[in-house]
XYZ file of C-alpha atoms in Angstrom:
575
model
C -95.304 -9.623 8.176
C -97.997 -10.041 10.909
C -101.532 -9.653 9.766
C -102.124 -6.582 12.395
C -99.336 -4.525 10.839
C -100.251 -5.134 7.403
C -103.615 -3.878 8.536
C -102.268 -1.092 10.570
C -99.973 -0.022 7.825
C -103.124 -0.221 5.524
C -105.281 2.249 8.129
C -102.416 4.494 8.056
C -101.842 4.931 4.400
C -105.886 5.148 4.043
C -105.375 8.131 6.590
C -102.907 9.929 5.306
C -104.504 9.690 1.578
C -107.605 11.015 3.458
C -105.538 14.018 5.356
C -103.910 15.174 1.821
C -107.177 14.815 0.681
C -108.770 17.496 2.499
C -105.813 19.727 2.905
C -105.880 20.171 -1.258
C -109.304 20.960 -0.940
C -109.060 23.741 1.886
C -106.223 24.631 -0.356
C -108.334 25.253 -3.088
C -111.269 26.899 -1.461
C -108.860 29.473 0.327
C -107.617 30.252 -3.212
C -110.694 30.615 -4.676
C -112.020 33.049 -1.440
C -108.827 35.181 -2.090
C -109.454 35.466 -5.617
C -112.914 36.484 -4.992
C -112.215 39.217 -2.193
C -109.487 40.672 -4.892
C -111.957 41.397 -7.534
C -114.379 43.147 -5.108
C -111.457 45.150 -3.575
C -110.517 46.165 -7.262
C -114.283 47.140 -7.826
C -113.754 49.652 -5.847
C -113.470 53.276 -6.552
C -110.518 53.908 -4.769
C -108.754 49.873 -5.081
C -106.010 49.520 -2.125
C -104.107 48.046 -5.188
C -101.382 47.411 -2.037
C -103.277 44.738 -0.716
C -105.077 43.163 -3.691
C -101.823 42.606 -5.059
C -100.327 40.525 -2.346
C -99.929 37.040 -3.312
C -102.160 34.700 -2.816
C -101.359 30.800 -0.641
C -98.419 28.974 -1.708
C -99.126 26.403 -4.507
C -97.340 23.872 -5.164
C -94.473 23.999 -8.590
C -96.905 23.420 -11.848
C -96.345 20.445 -13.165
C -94.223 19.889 -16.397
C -95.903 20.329 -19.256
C -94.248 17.021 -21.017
C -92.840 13.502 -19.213
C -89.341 13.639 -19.475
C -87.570 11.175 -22.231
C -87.781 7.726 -20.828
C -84.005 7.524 -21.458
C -81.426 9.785 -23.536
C -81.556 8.953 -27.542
C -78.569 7.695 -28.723
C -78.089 7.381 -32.192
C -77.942 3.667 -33.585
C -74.375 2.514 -33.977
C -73.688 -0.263 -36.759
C -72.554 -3.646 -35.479
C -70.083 -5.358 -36.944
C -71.195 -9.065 -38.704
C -70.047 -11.650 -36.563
C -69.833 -14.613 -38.846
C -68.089 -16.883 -36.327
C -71.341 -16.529 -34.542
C -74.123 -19.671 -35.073
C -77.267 -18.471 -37.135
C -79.139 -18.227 -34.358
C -77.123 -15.886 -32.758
C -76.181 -13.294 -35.358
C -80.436 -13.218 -35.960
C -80.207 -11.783 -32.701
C -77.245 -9.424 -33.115
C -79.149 -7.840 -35.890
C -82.221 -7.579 -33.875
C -81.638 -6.689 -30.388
C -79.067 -3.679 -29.603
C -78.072 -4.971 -26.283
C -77.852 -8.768 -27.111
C -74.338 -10.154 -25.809
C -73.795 -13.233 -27.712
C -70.908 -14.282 -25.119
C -73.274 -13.778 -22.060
C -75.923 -14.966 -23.952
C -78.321 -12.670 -22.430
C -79.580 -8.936 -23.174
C -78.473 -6.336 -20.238
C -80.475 -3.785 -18.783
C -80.868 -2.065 -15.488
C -85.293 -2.123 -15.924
C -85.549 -1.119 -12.399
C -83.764 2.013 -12.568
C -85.155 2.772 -15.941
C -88.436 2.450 -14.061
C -87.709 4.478 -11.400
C -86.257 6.751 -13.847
C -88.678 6.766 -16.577
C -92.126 4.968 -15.163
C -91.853 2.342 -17.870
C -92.787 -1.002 -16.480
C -89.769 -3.925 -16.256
C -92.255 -6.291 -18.593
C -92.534 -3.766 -21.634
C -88.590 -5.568 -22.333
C -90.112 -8.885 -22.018
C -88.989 -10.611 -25.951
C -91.574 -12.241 -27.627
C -94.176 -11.875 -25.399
C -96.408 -11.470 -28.072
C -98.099 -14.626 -29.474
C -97.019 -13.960 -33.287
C -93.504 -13.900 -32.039
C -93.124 -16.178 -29.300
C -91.791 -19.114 -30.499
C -89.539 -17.671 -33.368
C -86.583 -19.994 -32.526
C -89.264 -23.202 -31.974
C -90.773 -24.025 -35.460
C -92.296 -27.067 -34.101
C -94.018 -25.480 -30.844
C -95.408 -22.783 -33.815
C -96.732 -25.740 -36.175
C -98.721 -27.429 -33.025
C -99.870 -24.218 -31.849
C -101.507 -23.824 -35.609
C -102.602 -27.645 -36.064
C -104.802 -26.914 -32.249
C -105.516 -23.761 -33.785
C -106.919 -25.194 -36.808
C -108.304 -28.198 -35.236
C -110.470 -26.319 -32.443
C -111.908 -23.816 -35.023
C -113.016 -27.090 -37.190
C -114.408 -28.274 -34.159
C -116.695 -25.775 -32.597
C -120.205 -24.759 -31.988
C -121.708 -21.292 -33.937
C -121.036 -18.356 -30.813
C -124.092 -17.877 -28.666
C -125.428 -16.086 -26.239
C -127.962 -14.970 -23.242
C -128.739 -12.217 -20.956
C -128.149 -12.696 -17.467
C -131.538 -13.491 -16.385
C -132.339 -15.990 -18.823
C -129.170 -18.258 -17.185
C -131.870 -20.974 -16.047
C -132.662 -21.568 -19.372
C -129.351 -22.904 -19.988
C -130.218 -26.251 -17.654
C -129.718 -29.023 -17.892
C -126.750 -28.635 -20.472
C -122.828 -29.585 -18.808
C -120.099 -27.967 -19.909
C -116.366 -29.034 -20.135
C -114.800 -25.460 -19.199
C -116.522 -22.220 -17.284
C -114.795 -19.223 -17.746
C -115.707 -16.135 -15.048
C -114.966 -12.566 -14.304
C -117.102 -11.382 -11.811
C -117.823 -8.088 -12.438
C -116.841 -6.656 -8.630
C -119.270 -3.570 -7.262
C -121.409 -2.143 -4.430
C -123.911 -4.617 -5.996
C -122.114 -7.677 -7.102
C -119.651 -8.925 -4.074
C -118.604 -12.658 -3.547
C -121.470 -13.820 -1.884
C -123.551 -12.727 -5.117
C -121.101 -14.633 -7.156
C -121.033 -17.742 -5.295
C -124.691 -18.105 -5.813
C -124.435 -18.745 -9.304
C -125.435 -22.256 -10.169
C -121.931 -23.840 -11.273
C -122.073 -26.720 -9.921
C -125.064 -27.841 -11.737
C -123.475 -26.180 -15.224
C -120.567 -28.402 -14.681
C -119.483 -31.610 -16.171
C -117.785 -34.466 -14.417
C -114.940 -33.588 -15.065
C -114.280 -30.154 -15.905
C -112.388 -26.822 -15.619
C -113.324 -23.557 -14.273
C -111.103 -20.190 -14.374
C -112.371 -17.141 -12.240
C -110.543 -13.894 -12.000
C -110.026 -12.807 -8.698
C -107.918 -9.020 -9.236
C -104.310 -8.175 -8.346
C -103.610 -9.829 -4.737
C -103.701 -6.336 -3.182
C -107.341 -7.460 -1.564
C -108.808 -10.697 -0.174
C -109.402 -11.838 -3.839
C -107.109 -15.022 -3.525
C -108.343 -16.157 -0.660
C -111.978 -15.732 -1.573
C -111.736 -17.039 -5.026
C -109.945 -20.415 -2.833
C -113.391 -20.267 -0.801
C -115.513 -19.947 -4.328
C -113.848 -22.828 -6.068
C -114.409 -24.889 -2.828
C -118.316 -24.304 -2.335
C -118.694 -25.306 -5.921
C -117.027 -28.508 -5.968
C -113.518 -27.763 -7.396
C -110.303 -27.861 -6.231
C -107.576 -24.950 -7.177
C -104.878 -26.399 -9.320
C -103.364 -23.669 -10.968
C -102.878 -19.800 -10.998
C -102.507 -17.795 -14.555
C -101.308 -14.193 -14.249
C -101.804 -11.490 -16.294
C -98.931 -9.515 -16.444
C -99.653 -5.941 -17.879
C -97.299 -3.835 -19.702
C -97.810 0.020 -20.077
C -95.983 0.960 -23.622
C -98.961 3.261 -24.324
C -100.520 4.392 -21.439
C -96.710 5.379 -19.309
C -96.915 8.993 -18.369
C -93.649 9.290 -16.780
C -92.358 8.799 -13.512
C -94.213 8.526 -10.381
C -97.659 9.292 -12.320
C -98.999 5.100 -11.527
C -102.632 5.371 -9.752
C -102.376 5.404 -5.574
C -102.669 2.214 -4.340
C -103.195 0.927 -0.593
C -100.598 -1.730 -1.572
C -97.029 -1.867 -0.755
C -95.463 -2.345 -4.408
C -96.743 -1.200 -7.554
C -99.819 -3.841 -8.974
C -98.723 -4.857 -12.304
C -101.086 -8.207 -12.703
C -103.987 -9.563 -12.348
C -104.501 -13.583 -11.153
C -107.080 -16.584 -12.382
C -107.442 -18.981 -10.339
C -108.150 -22.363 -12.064
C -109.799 -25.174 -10.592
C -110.683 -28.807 -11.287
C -113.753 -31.087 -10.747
C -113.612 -35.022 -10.837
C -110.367 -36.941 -12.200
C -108.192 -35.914 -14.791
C -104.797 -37.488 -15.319
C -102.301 -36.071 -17.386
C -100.593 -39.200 -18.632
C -103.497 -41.073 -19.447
C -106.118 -38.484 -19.969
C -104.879 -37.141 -23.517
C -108.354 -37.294 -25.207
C -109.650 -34.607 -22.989
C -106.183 -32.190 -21.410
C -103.355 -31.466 -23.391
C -100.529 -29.999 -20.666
C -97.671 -27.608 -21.018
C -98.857 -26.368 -24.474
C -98.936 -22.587 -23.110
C -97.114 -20.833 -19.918
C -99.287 -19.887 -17.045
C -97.897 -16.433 -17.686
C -99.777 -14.018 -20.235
C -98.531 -10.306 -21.061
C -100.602 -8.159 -22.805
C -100.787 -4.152 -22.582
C -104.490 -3.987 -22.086
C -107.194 -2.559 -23.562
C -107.657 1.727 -23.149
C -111.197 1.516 -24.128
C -112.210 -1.475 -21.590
C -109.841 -1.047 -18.998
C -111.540 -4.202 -17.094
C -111.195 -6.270 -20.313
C -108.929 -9.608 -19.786
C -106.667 -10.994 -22.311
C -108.119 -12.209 -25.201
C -105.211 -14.850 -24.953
C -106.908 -16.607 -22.293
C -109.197 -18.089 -24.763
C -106.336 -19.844 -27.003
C -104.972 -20.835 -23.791
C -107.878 -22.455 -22.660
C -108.854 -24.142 -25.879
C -105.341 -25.650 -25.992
C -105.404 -27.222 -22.689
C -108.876 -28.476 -22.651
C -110.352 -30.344 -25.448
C -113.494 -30.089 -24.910
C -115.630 -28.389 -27.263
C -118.781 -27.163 -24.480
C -117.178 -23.760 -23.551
C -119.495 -21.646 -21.165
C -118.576 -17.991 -20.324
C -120.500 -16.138 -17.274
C -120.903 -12.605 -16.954
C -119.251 -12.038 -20.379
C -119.087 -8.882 -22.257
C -120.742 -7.863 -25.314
C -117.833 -5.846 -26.804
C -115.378 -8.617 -26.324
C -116.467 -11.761 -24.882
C -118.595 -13.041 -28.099
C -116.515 -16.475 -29.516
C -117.171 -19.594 -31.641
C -117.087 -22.438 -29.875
C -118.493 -20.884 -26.636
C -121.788 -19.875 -25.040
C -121.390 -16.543 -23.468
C -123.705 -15.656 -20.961
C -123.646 -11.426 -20.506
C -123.888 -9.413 -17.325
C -126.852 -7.504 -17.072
C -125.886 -4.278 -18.306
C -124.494 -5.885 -21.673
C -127.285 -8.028 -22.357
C -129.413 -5.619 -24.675
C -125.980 -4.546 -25.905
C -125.848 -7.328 -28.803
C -127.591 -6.256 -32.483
C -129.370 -8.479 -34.325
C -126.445 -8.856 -37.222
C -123.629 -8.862 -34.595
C -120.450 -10.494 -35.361
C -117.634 -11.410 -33.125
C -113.945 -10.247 -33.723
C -113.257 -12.756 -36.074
C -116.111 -12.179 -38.222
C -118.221 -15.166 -36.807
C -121.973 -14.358 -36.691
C -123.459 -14.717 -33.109
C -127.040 -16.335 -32.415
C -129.389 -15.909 -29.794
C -129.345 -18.828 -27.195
C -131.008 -21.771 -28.777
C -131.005 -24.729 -26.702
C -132.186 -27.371 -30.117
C -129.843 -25.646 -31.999
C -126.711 -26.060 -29.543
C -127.218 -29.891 -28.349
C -127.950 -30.667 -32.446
C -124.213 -28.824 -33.032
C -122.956 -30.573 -30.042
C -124.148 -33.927 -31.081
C -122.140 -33.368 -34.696
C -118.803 -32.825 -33.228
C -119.286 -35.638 -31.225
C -119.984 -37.879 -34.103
C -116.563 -36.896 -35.230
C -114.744 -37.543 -31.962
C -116.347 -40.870 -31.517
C -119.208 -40.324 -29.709
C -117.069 -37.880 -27.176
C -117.737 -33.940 -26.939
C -114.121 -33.421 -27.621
C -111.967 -31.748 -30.042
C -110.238 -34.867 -32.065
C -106.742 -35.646 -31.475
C -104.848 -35.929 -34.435
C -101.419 -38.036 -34.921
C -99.311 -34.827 -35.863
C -100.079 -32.754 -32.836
C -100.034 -35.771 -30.602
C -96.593 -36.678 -31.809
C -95.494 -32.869 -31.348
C -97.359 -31.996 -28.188
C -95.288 -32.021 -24.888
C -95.673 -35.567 -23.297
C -95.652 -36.347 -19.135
C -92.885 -38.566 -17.949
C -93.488 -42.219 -17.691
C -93.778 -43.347 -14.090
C -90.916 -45.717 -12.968
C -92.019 -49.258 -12.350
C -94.415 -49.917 -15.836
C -91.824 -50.814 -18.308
C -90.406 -54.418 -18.425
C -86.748 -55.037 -18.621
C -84.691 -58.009 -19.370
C -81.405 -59.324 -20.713
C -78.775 -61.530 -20.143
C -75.298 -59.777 -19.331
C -71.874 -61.643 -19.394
C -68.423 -61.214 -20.049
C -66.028 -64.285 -21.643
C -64.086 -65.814 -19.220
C -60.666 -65.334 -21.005
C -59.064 -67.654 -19.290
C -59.680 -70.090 -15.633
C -61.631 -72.995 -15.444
C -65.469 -72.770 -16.133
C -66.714 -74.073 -12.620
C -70.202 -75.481 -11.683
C -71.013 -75.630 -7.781
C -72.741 -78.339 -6.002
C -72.158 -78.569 -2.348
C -68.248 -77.121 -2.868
C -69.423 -73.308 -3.664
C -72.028 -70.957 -3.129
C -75.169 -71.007 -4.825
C -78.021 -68.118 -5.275
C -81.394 -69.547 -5.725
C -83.733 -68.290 -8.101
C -86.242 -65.433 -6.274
C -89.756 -65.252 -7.489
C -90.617 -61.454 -6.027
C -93.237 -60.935 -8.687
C -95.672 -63.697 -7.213
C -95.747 -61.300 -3.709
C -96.757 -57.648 -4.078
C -95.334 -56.899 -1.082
C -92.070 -58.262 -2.123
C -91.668 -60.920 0.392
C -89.253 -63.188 -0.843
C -90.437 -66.961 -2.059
C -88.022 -69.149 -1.894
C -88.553 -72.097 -4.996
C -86.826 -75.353 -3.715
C -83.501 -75.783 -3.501
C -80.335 -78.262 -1.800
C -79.598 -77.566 1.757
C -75.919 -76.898 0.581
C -77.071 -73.914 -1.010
C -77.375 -70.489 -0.074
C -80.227 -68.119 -0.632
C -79.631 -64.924 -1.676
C -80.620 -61.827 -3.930
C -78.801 -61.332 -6.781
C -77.789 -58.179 -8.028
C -77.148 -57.438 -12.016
C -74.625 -60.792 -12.322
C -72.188 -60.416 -14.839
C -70.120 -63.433 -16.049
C -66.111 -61.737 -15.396
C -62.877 -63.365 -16.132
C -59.436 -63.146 -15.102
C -56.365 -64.061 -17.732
C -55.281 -66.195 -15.489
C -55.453 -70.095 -15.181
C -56.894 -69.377 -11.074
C -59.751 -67.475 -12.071
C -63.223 -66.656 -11.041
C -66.330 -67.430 -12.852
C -69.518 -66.077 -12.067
C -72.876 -67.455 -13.267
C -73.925 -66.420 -16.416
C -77.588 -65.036 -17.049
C -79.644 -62.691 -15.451
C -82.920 -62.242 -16.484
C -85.174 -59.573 -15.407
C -88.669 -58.879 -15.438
C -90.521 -55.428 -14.444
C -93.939 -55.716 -14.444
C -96.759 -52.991 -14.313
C -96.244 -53.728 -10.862
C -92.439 -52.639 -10.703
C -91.392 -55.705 -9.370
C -88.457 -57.541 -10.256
C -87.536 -61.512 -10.342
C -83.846 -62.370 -10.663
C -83.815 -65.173 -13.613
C -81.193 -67.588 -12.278
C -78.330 -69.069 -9.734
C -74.425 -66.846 -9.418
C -72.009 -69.716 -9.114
C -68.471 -69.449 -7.934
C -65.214 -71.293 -7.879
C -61.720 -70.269 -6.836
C -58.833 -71.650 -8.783
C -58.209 -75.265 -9.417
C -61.055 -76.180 -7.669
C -62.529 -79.527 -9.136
C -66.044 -77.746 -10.773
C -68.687 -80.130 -9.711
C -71.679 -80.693 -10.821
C -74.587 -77.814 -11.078
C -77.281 -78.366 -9.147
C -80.418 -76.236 -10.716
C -83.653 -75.958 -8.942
C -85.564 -77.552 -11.020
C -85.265 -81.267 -12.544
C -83.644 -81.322 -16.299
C -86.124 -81.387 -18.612
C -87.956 -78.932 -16.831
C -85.468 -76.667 -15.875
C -87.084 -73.540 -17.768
C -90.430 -74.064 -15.700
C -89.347 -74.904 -11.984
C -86.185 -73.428 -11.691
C -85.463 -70.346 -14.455
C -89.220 -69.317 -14.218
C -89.318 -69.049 -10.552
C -87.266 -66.196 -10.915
C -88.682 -64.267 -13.867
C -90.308 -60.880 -13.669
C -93.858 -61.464 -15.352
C -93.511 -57.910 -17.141
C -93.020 -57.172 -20.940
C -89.280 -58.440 -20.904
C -89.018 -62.121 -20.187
C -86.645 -65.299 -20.820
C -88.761 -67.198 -23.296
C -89.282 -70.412 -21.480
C -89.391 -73.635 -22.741
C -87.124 -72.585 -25.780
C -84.244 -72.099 -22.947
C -83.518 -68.696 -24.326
C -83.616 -65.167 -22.425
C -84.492 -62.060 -24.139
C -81.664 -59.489 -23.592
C -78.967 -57.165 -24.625
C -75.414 -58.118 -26.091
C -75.561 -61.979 -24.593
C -73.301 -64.158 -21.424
C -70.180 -64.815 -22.118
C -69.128 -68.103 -21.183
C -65.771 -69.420 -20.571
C -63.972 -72.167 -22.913
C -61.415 -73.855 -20.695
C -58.155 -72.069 -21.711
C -59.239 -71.534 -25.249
C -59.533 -68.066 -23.935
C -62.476 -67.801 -26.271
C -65.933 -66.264 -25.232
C -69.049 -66.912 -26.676
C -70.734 -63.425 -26.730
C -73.407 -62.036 -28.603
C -75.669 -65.259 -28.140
C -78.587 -63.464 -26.543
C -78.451 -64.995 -23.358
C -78.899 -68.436 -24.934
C -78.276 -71.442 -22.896
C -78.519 -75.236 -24.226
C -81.960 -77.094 -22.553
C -79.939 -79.952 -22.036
C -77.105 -78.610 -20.622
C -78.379 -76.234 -17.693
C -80.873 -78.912 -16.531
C -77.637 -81.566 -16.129
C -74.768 -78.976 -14.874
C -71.725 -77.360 -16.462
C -69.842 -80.587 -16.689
C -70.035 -80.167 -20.378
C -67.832 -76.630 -19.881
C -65.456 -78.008 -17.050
């Protein structure tokens, strides 16, 4: 939709809330002015009861006194056991009414019961609550309580600061700033971009800001934010509400200028300096949580986020200097962070205050924090991060290797079950060996070679046999090398012969005795899996299979091992 018409459909709601507006008010001072010029008219000594009993301006039909039932009550019907169901499944029977074990899936209409009832679609959402939300995963539950243990172990005493001391915080870096600007006719975006982040921030580190529902210009101002300060946006975490408690029936959500009902609320999270995923495990652990968070709210703070962020945050990012701005004294207070409070909550914190998990909090001591900082580094090794231990790195969620760093090689053959075993000189085709790790932009190096043969790349070679006495052989090993460079080297020469072709001799590359060096090597990938040189063996799966005359026997399982001797002189000793 054009940006005029959203902003013309926007002037016209605004309008219209304005004209209702107004026309409830004259509605209720017309009232009011009738009920008033009845009494005096009553006063009197002989009341024209006629007229002071006509009714007064049509009002609209009272409202009902009680919502109606978010849905008829049925009574609960037994299920049958189903013990041809898995575990798993009948767990679910027993718990969820509308579970269909076939379908695999629970079935409900939640936009009519919405439309019916007022109850949000997300109140059905299973196990959204942490306790329960990996029931069916006991090893995502045991990392999430080795992190849980492991950052509470690891973390500084809670402390905190009024607003206007925030200069004494300098010059301290922190690993992860958490915001939510508190939005009014006296705090607006240009206020908040002021605040000094960028010289708070460590190199690298995290920042998550929430921005409000989408309904405004909070998205694409929060963008702007994150960019003046250094960062660039790399991820978005909703807040999805839910309204179990606070649902008072249908049509009763607060007017909104938007065009569908706000349910969420978005933080934007950005990232400053270099962090890979794959290689960067001492400092981000990935896909540990969802970027998805439900949570009813809280009736008492209504602009309180979820206190789930935290957890989420602490099991992403392992490092242990967590700064908070413009925190909240009710709910905001945390070990393990410094929580700087917005200037209405900064007289708000006693002297014996405690945060919700019974930590005590401390005034901001700057000695006191870089002495508690330097600790848990001492037990990281020297690094301000929470340790990694070999249980939750060996359950955490791991990034795909990239293609191109692991090294692969092997010799792959088939006996020749029956033919003649045929070496090629100038009678067949030969396919030099191909050094393509030497050239990193895989130009292809010849190594020297007869002018009777052929260069060419060889594809995975596979020695193949016919049982038949005119039969096809084709050379034996291939070895294969990728490097950290993903490059690849093909280890030696295809030969072929058709038939009763005389098998003359094999002319390698490279002289006899050095056949390993000049001629194999040429063509070996310089990566983890290599032929082993001079020992004239190739490292590999099940080995080549080579053909024994008519004997129709084939020598498998050898490892790719060919005879020094013999490959630097031909096959003449296989004819």
């Amino acid at each position: 939709m054009p940006k005029e018409a959203i902003s013309s459909t926007t002037d016209v709601l605004n309008s219209a809330n304005s004209l209702l507006t107004s026309h409830r008010e004259l509605l209720t001072y017309v009232r009011n002015s009738q009920r008033a010029h009845r009494r005096q008219l009553r006063a009197l000594a002989t009341a024209p009861n006629d007229l002071a009993n006509l009714p007064l301006i049509d009002s609209p039909a009272p409202s009902p006194q009680h919502s109606p039932p978010s849905s008829p009550q049925l009574a609960p019907r037994t299920r049958p056991q189903r013990q041809d169901l898995h575990p798993a499944k009948r767990a679910r029977v027993a718990r969820y009414a509308n579970y269909v074990p076939e379908e695999e899936t629970i079935r409900n209409d939640y936009s009519q019961r919405y439309v019916d009832s007022g109850e949000w679609p997300q109140n059905r959402v299973l196990g959204a609550e942490p306790s329960r939300r990996f029931e069916e995963y006991p090893k995502q539950q045991r990392l999430l309580g080795l992190k849980k243990e492991s950052v509470d172990a690891h973390a500084t005493p809670p402390f905190f600061l009024p607003f206007s001391h925030l200069s004494s915080l300098h010059p301290q870096k922190f690993d992860v700033i958490l915001l939510d600007p508190p939005f009014s006719s006296s705090f607006g975006w240009d206020d908040l971009q002021a605040l000094p982040v960028p010289s708070l921030a460590a190199d690298p580190s995290f920042v998550f800001m929430w921005v409000g529902s989408g309904a405004g210009e909070g998205l694409e101002r929060g963008r702007e934010v994150l960019a003046k300060w250094g960062y660039r946006r790399c991820e978005d975490v909703v807040w999805v509400k839910t309204n179990n408690t606070t649902n008072r029936g249908p049509g009763t959500d607060p007017p909104t200028t938007s065009l569908l009902t706000r349910t969420k609320q978005h933080c934007l999270m950005g990232i400053r300096g270099t962090v890979r995923r794959s290689t960067d495990s001492w400092f981000v652990h990935c896909n540990v949580d969802t970027d998805v968070i439900i949570w009813e709210g809280d009736t008492a703070d209504p602009m309180r986020k979820p206190p789930e962020m935290y957890t989420l945050i602490e099991n992403f990012c392992l490092g242990t200097r967590r700064l908070e701005l413009l925190g909240r004294a009710r709910s905001s207070l945390r070990r393990g962070w410094v929580t700087v409070l917005t200037a209405s909550d900064g007289a708000k914190v006693g002297e014996h205050a405690r945060t919700a998990e019974g930590d005590a909090v401390h005034p901001w001591n700057k000695d006191s924090w870089e002495e508690a900082t330097r600790h848990l580094a001492s037990l990281a090794g020297g690094k301000c991060v929470v340790p990694n231990s070999q249980e939750i790195d060996a359950l955490r969620p791991k990034s795909p290797m990239r293609s191109g760093n692991s090294g692969v090689s092997g010799g792959v053959g088939v006996a020749i079950s029956g033919g003649v075993g045929v070496g090629v000189g100038s009678a067949g085709v030969g396919m030099n060996a191909v050094n393509m790790n030497a050239d990193p932009n895989m130009n292809i190096q010849h190594s020297r070679r007869p002018p009777s043969q052929n260069p060419m790349m060889v594809s995975p070679m596979m020695g193949m046999g016919m049982p038949m006495d005119m039969g096809m052989g084709i050379g034996n090993m291939m070895g294969m090398g990728m490097g950290n460079m993903g490059m690849m080297g093909m280890g030696n020469m295809g030969v072929m012969g058709m038939g009763d072709m005389p098998g003359a001799a094999f002319q390698w590359v490279g002289d006899g005795d050095r056949i390993w060096e000049d001629g194999m090597m040429a063509g070996m990938g310089m990566g983890s899996g290599m032929g082993m040189g001079n020992t004239g063996m190739g490292v590999g799966g099940p080995g080549i299979g080579m053909g024994m005359g008519n004997s129709r026997m084939g020598m498998g399982g050898m490892g790719g091992m060919g005879m020094h001797g013999q490959w630097g002189q031909g096959y003449d000793g296989f004819q």
